Coordinates of C-alpha atoms in Angstrom, one line a residue:
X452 CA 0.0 0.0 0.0
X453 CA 2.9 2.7 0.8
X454 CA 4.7 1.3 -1.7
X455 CA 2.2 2.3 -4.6
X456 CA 1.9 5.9 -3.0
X457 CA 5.4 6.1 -3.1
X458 CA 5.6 5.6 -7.1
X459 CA 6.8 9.3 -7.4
X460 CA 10.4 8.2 -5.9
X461 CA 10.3 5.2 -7.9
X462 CA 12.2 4.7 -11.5
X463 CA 11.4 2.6 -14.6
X464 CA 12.7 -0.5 -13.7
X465 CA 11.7 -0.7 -9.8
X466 CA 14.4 0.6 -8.1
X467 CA 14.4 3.9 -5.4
X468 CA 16.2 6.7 -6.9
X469 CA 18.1 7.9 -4.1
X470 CA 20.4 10.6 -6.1
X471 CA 21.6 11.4 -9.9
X472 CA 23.5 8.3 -10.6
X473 CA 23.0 6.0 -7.4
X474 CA 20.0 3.3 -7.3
X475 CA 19.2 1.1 -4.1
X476 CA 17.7 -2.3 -4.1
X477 CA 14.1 -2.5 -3.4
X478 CA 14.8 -3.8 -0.1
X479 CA 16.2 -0.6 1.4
X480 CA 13.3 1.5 1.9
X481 CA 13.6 5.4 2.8
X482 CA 11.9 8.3 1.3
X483 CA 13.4 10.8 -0.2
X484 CA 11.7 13.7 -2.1
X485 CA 13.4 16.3 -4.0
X486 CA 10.5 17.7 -6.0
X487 CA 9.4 21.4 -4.5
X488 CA 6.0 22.1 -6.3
X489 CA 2.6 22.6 -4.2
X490 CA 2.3 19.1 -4.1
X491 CA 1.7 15.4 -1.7
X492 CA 4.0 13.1 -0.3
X493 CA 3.1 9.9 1.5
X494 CA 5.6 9.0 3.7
X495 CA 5.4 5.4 5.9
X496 CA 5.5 5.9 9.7
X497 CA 8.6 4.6 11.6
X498 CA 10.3 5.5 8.2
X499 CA 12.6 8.3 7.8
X500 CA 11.5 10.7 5.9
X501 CA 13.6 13.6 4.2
X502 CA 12.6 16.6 2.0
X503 CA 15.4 18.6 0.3
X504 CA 14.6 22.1 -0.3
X505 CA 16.5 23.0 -3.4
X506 CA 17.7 26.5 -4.1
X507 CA 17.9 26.2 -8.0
X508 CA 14.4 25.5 -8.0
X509 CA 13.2 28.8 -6.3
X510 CA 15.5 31.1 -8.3
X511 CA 13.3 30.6 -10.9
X512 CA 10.6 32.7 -8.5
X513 CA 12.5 35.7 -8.2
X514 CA 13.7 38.5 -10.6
X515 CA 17.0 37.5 -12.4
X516 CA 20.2 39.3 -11.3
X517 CA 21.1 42.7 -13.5
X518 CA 24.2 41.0 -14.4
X519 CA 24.2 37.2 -16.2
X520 CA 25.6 34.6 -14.1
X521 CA 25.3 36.4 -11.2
X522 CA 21.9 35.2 -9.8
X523 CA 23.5 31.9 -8.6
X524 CA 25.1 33.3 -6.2
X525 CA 21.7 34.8 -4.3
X526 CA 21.5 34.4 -1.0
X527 CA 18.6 32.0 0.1
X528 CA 17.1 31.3 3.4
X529 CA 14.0 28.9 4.4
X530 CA 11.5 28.9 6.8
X531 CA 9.5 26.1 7.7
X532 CA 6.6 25.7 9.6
X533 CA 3.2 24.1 9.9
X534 CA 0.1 26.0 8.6
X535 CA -1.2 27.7 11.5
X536 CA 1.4 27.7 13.9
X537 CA 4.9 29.3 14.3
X538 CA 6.7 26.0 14.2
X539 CA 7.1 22.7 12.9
X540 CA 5.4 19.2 14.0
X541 CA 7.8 17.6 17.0
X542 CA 8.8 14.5 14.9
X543 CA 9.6 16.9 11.7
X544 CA 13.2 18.8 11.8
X545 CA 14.7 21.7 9.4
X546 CA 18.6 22.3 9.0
X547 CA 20.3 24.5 6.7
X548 CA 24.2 25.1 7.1
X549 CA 24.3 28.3 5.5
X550 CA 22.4 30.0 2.8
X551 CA 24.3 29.0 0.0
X552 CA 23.2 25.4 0.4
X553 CA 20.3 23.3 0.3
X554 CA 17.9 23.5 3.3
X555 CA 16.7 20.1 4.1
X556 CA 13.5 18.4 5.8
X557 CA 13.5 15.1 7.8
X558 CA 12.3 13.4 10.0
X559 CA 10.6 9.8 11.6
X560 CA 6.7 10.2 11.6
X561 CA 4.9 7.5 14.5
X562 CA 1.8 5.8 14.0
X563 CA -0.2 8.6 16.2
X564 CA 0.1 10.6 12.9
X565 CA -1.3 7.9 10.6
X566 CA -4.2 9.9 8.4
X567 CA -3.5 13.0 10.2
X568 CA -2.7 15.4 7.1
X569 CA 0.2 17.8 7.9
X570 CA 0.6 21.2 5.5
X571 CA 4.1 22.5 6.1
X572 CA 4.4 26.2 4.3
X573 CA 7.6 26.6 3.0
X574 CA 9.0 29.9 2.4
X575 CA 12.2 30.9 0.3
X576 CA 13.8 34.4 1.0
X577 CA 16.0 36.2 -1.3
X578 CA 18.7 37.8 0.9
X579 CA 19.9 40.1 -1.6
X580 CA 15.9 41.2 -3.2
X581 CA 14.4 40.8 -0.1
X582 CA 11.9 39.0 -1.9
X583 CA 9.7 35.9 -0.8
X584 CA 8.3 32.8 -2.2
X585 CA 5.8 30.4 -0.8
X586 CA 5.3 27.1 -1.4
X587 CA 3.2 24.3 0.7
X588 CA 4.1 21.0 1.2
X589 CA 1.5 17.8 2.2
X590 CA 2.7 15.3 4.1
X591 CA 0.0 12.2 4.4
X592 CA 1.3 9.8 6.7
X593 CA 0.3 6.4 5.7
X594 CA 0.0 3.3 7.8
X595 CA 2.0 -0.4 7.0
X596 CA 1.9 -3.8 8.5
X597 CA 5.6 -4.0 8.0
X598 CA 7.1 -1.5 10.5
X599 CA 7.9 -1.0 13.0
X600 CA 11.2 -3.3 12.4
X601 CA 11.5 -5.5 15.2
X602 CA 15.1 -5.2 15.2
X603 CA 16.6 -1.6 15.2
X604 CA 20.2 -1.0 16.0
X605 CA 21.7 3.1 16.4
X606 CA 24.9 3.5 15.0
X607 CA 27.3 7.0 16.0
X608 CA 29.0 8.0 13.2
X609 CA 32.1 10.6 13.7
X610 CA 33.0 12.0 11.0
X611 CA 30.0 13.0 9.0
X612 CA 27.7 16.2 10.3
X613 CA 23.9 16.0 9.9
X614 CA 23.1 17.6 6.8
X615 CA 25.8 15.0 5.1
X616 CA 24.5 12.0 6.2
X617 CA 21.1 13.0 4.9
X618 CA 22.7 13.5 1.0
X619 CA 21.0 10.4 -1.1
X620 CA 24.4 9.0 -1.8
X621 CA 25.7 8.7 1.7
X622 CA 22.9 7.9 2.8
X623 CA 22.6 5.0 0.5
X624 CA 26.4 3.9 0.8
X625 CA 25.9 3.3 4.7
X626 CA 22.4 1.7 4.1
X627 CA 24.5 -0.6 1.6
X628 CA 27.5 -1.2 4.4
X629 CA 25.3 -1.9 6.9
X630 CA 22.9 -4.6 4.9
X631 CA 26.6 -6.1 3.8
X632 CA 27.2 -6.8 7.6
X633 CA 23.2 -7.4 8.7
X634 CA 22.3 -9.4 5.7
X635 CA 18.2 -9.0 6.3
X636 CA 15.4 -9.1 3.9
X637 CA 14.4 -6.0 4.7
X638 CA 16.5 -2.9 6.3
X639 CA 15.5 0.7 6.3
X640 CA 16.9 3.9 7.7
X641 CA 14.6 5.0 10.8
X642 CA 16.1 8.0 12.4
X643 CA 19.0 10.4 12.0
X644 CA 19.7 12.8 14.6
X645 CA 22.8 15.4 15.4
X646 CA 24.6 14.5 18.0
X647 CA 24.2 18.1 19.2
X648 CA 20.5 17.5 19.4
X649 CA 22.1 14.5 22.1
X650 CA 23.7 17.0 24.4
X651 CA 27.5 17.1 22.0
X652 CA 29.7 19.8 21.7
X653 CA 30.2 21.9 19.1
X654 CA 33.4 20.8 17.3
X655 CA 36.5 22.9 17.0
X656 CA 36.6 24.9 13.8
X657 CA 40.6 22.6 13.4
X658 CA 41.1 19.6 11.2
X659 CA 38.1 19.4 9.7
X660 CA 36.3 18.0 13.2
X661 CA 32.4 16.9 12.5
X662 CA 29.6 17.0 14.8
X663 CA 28.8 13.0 14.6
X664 CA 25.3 12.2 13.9
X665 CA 23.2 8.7 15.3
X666 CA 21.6 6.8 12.7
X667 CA 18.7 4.4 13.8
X668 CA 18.9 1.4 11.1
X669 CA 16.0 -1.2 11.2
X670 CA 15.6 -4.5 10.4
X671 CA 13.3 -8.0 10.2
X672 CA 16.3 -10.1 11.3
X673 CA 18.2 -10.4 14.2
X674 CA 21.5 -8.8 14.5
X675 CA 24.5 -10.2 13.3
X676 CA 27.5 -11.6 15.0
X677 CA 29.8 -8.9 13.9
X678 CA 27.2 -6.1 15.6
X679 CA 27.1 -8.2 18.9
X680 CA 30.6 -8.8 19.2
X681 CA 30.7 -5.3 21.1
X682 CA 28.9 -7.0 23.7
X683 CA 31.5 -9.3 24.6
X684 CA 33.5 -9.2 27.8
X685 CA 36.9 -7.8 26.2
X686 CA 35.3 -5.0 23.8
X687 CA 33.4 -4.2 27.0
X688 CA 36.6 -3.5 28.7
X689 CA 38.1 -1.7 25.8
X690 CA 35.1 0.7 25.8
X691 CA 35.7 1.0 29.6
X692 CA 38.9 2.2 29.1
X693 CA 37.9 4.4 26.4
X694 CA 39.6 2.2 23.9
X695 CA 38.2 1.0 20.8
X696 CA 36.9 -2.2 20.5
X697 CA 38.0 -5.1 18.0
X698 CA 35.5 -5.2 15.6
X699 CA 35.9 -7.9 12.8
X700 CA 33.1 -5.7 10.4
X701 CA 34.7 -2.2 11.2
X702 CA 36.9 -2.0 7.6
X703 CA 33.7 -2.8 6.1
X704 CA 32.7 0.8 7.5
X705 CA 36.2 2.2 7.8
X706 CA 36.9 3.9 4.3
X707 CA 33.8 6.1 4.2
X708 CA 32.5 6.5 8.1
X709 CA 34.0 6.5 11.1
X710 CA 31.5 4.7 13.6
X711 CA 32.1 4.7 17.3
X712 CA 31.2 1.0 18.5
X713 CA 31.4 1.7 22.2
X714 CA 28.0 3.9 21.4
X715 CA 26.2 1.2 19.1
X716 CA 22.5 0.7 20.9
X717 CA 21.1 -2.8 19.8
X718 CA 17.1 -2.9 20.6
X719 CA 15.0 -5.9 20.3
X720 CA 11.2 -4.6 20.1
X721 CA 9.9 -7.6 20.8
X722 CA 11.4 -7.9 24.1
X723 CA 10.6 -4.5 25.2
X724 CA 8.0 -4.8 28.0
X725 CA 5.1 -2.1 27.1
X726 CA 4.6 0.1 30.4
X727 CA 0.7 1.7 30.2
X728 CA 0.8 4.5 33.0
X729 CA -2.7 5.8 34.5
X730 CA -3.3 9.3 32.8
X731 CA -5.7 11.3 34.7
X732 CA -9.2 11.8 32.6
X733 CA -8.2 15.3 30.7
X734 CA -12.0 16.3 30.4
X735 CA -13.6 18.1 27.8
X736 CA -11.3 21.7 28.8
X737 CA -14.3 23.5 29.2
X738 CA -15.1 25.3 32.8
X739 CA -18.1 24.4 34.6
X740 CA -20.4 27.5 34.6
X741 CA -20.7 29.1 37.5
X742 CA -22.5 32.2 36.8
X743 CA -21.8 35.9 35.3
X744 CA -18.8 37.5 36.3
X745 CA -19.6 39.8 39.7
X746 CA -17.2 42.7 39.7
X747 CA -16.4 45.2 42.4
X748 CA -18.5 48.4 43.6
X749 CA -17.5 51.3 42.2
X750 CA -17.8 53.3 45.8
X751 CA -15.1 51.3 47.7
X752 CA -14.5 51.7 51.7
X753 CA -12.0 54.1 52.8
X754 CA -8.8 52.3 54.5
X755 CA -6.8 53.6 57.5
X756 CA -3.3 52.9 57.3
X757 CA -2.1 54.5 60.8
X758 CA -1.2 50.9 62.0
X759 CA 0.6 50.3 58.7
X760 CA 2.0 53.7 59.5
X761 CA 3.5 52.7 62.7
X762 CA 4.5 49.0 61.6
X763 CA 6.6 49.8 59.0
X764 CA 8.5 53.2 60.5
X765 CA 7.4 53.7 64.3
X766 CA 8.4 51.0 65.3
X767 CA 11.9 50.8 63.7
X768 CA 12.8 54.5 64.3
X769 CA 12.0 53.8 67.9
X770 CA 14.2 50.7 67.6
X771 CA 16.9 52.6 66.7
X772 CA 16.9 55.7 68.8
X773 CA 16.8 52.9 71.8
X774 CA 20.3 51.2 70.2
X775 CA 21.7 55.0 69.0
X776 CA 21.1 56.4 72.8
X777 CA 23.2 53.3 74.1
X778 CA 25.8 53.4 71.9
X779 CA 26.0 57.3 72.8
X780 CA 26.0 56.5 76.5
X781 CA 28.4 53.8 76.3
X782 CA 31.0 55.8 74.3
X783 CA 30.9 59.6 76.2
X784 CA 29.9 58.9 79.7
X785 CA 31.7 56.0 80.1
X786 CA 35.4 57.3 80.2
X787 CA 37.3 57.4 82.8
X788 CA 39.4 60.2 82.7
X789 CA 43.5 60.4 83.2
X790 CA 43.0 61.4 87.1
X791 CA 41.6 57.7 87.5
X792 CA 43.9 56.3 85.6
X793 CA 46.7 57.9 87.5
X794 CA 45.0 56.7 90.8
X795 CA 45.0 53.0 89.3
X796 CA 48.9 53.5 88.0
X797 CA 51.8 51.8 90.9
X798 CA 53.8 55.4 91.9
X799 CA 56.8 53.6 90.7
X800 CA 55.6 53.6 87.0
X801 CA 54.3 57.1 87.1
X802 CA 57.8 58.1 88.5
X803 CA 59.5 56.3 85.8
X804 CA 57.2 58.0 83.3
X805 CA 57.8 61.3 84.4
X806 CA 61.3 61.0 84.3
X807 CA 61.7 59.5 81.0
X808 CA 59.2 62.8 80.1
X809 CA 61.8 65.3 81.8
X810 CA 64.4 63.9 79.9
X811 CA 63.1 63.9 76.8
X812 CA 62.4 67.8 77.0
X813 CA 65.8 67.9 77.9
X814 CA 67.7 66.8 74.9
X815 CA 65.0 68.6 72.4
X816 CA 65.9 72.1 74.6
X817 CA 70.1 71.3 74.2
X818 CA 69.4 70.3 70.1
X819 CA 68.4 73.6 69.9
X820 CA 71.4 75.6 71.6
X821 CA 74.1 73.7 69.6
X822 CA 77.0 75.8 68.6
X823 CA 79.3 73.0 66.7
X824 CA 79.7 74.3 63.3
X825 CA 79.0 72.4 59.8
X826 CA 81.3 70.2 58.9
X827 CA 83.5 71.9 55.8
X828 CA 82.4 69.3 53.2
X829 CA 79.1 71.4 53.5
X830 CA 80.1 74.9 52.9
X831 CA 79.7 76.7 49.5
X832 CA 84.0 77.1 48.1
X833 CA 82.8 79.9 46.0
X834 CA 80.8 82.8 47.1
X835 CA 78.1 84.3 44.7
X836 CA 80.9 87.0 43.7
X837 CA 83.3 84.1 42.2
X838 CA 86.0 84.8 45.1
X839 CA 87.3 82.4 47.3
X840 CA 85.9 82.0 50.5
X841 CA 88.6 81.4 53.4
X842 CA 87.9 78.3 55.4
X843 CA 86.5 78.7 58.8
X844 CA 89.0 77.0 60.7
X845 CA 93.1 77.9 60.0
X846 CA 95.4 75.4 58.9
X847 CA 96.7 74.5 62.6
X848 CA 93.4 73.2 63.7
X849 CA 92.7 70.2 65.5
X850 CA 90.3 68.5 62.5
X851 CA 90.5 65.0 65.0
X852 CA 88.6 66.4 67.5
X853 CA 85.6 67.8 64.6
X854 CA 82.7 65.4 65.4
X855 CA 81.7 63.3 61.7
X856 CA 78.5 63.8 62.2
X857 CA 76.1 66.8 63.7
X858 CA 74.5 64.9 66.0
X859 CA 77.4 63.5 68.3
X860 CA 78.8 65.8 70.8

């Protein structure tokens, strides 16, 4: 049943056109849609689903460039969003690196959305016009026996950002790797996510770093020996030790994607125990009536607010004057003067105080009545005039007895 709605993605000879040049075997289902007319797609729930928003094809909407060969280098931008809201349904995402490239659409519909048709408006802005185009897109989710895929294994992938992984060739390599290493009857692509969206870093702008992205791959078998053998007890370890495992598959991956093994996530939905939690009975939404709405008087009662007065600043200023009048007490009449500290001094310590006092006044007063003259080292040798000033002392004097500095006697 999807599979005749899906006849739009399909070619001549049976095969799913993934990309200009790369086919997939029937068995790999994914949709991928690259037409951008006002138009319906069916997607499958619990497939993935991916929508690429082309710029070439909304050029054609807006004025060409003055120049020729200029208009391919217009700025685009996209905004997505479903028809009568601001945003986007929760299982549907939007990412577009720059506005330069593609913007593209994807996402994993669940069976609540079976029949449920979704518009998604879809419109294109010319950075450099400042122009707009609008386009709508219908999404009819269909319903099929076949999936949910009992067996679904997550791979981390390292070296490949989101936008990458969901190009039709990639895409379609890793589908091809993995069904190498599976070997199912059936094996689609689920779910891609960013590992950003998973709590990641964003990568240093250095050696071309990636963001990593988690593909969700499902399948009707169950997994192969190579995918368990990170279970074992030695791989276990490794991971432990943030070491990579041993992995006899991995150079089966190794030349196009670099997949962490320590973060494979193997799921078996058939042994997944269902857990039905008691909601509470919403109810209708509608409030019980309880009559017209009652306002106020318009003449409302006067209100004293004395006691508010005296709450809020009566009773604090009184506070304070209480603490500010102790305080004052405390630090003016409580001193106790030098005469009662004199009375409370041994005699012998005021006499020794006293005379250390007396002979301190001494030596200031004889400082002052010093005669000794400057030493001669200090004296001008000529005198404003230019004429040579005689020493002080003649040529007989006693320089031993001269004192080197002023203040020795």
């Amino acid at each position: 049943m999807a599979r005749n709605k899906e006849l739009e993605q399909c070619t001549h000879d049976g095969d799913f056109h993934l990309g200009k040049g790369h086919f997939l075997p029937p068995e790999l289902v994914t949709i991928l849609s690259t037409l951008h007319a006002d138009r319906n797609v069916y997607p499958s729930a619990g497939v993935l689903f991916v929508h690429v928003l082309e710029r070439e094809h909304f050029k054609g909407e807006f004025p060409p460039y003055p120049k020729p060969g200029d208009s391919s280098n217009d700025p685009i931008t996209f905004n997505t969003n479903l028809m009568g809201y601001p945003d986007r349904p929760g299982w549907l995402r939007y990412i577009q690196r720059t506005s330069h490239s593609d913007g593209v659409l994807y996402g994993s519909p669940t069976a609540e959305h079976v029949g449920k048709a979704t518009i998604i408006e879809i419109i294109a802005y010319n950075r450099r016009t400042f122009e707009t185009a609008r386009h709508n897109l219908v999404i009819n989710i269909m319903s099929t026996e076949e999936y949910p895929l009992p067996y679904q294994a997550e791979f981390y992938i390292k070296n490949m950002n989101v936008e990458e992984m969901l190009a039709s060739e990639v895409l379609g390599d890793f589908l091809g790797a993995v069904k190498n290493v599976w070997q199912p009857e059936r094996l689609n692509a689920v779910n891609i996510t960013s590992a950003l969206d998973r709590g990641g870093r964003v990568p240093l702008p250095i050696n071309n770093l990636k963001e990593g992205v988690y593909v969700m791959v499902g399948a009707d078998v169950q997994f192969s020996s190579c995918l368990r053998e990170v279970e074992n007890f030695q791989n276990q370890l490794r991971c432990s030790q943030e070491m990579e495992p041993v992995i006899s598959c991995d150079k089966k991956f190794r030349a196009q994607f670099d997949i962490d093994w320590c973060k494979i996530n193997l799921v078996d939905i058939t042994k997944m125990i269902m857990i039905h939690s008691n909601r509470p009975d919403p109810g209708t939404g509608v409030l019980p009536d309880i009559g017209g709405y009652n306002p106020p008087p318009e003449s409302l009662k006067s209100r004293d607010f004395f006691a508010d007065f005296l709450i809020t600043l009566a009773v604090p200023s009184a506070v304070a004057m209480v603490l500010f009048s102790v305080l004052g007490y405390s630090m003016c009449c409580r001193r106790e003067g030098v005469d009662k500290r004199n009375m409370q001094t041994p005699d012998i310590q005021l006499v020794h105080h006293s005379s250390i006092q007396k002979s301190t006044k001494e030596l200031r007063s004889m400082s002052k009545n010093r005669e000794i003259s400057w030493p001669l080292s200090t004296l001008p040798v000529f005198s404003q005039s230019g004429e040579v000033v005689p020493p002080i002392h003649p040529d007989n004097y006693e320089t031993t007895s001269m004192p080197l500095m002023q203040t020795q006697t």
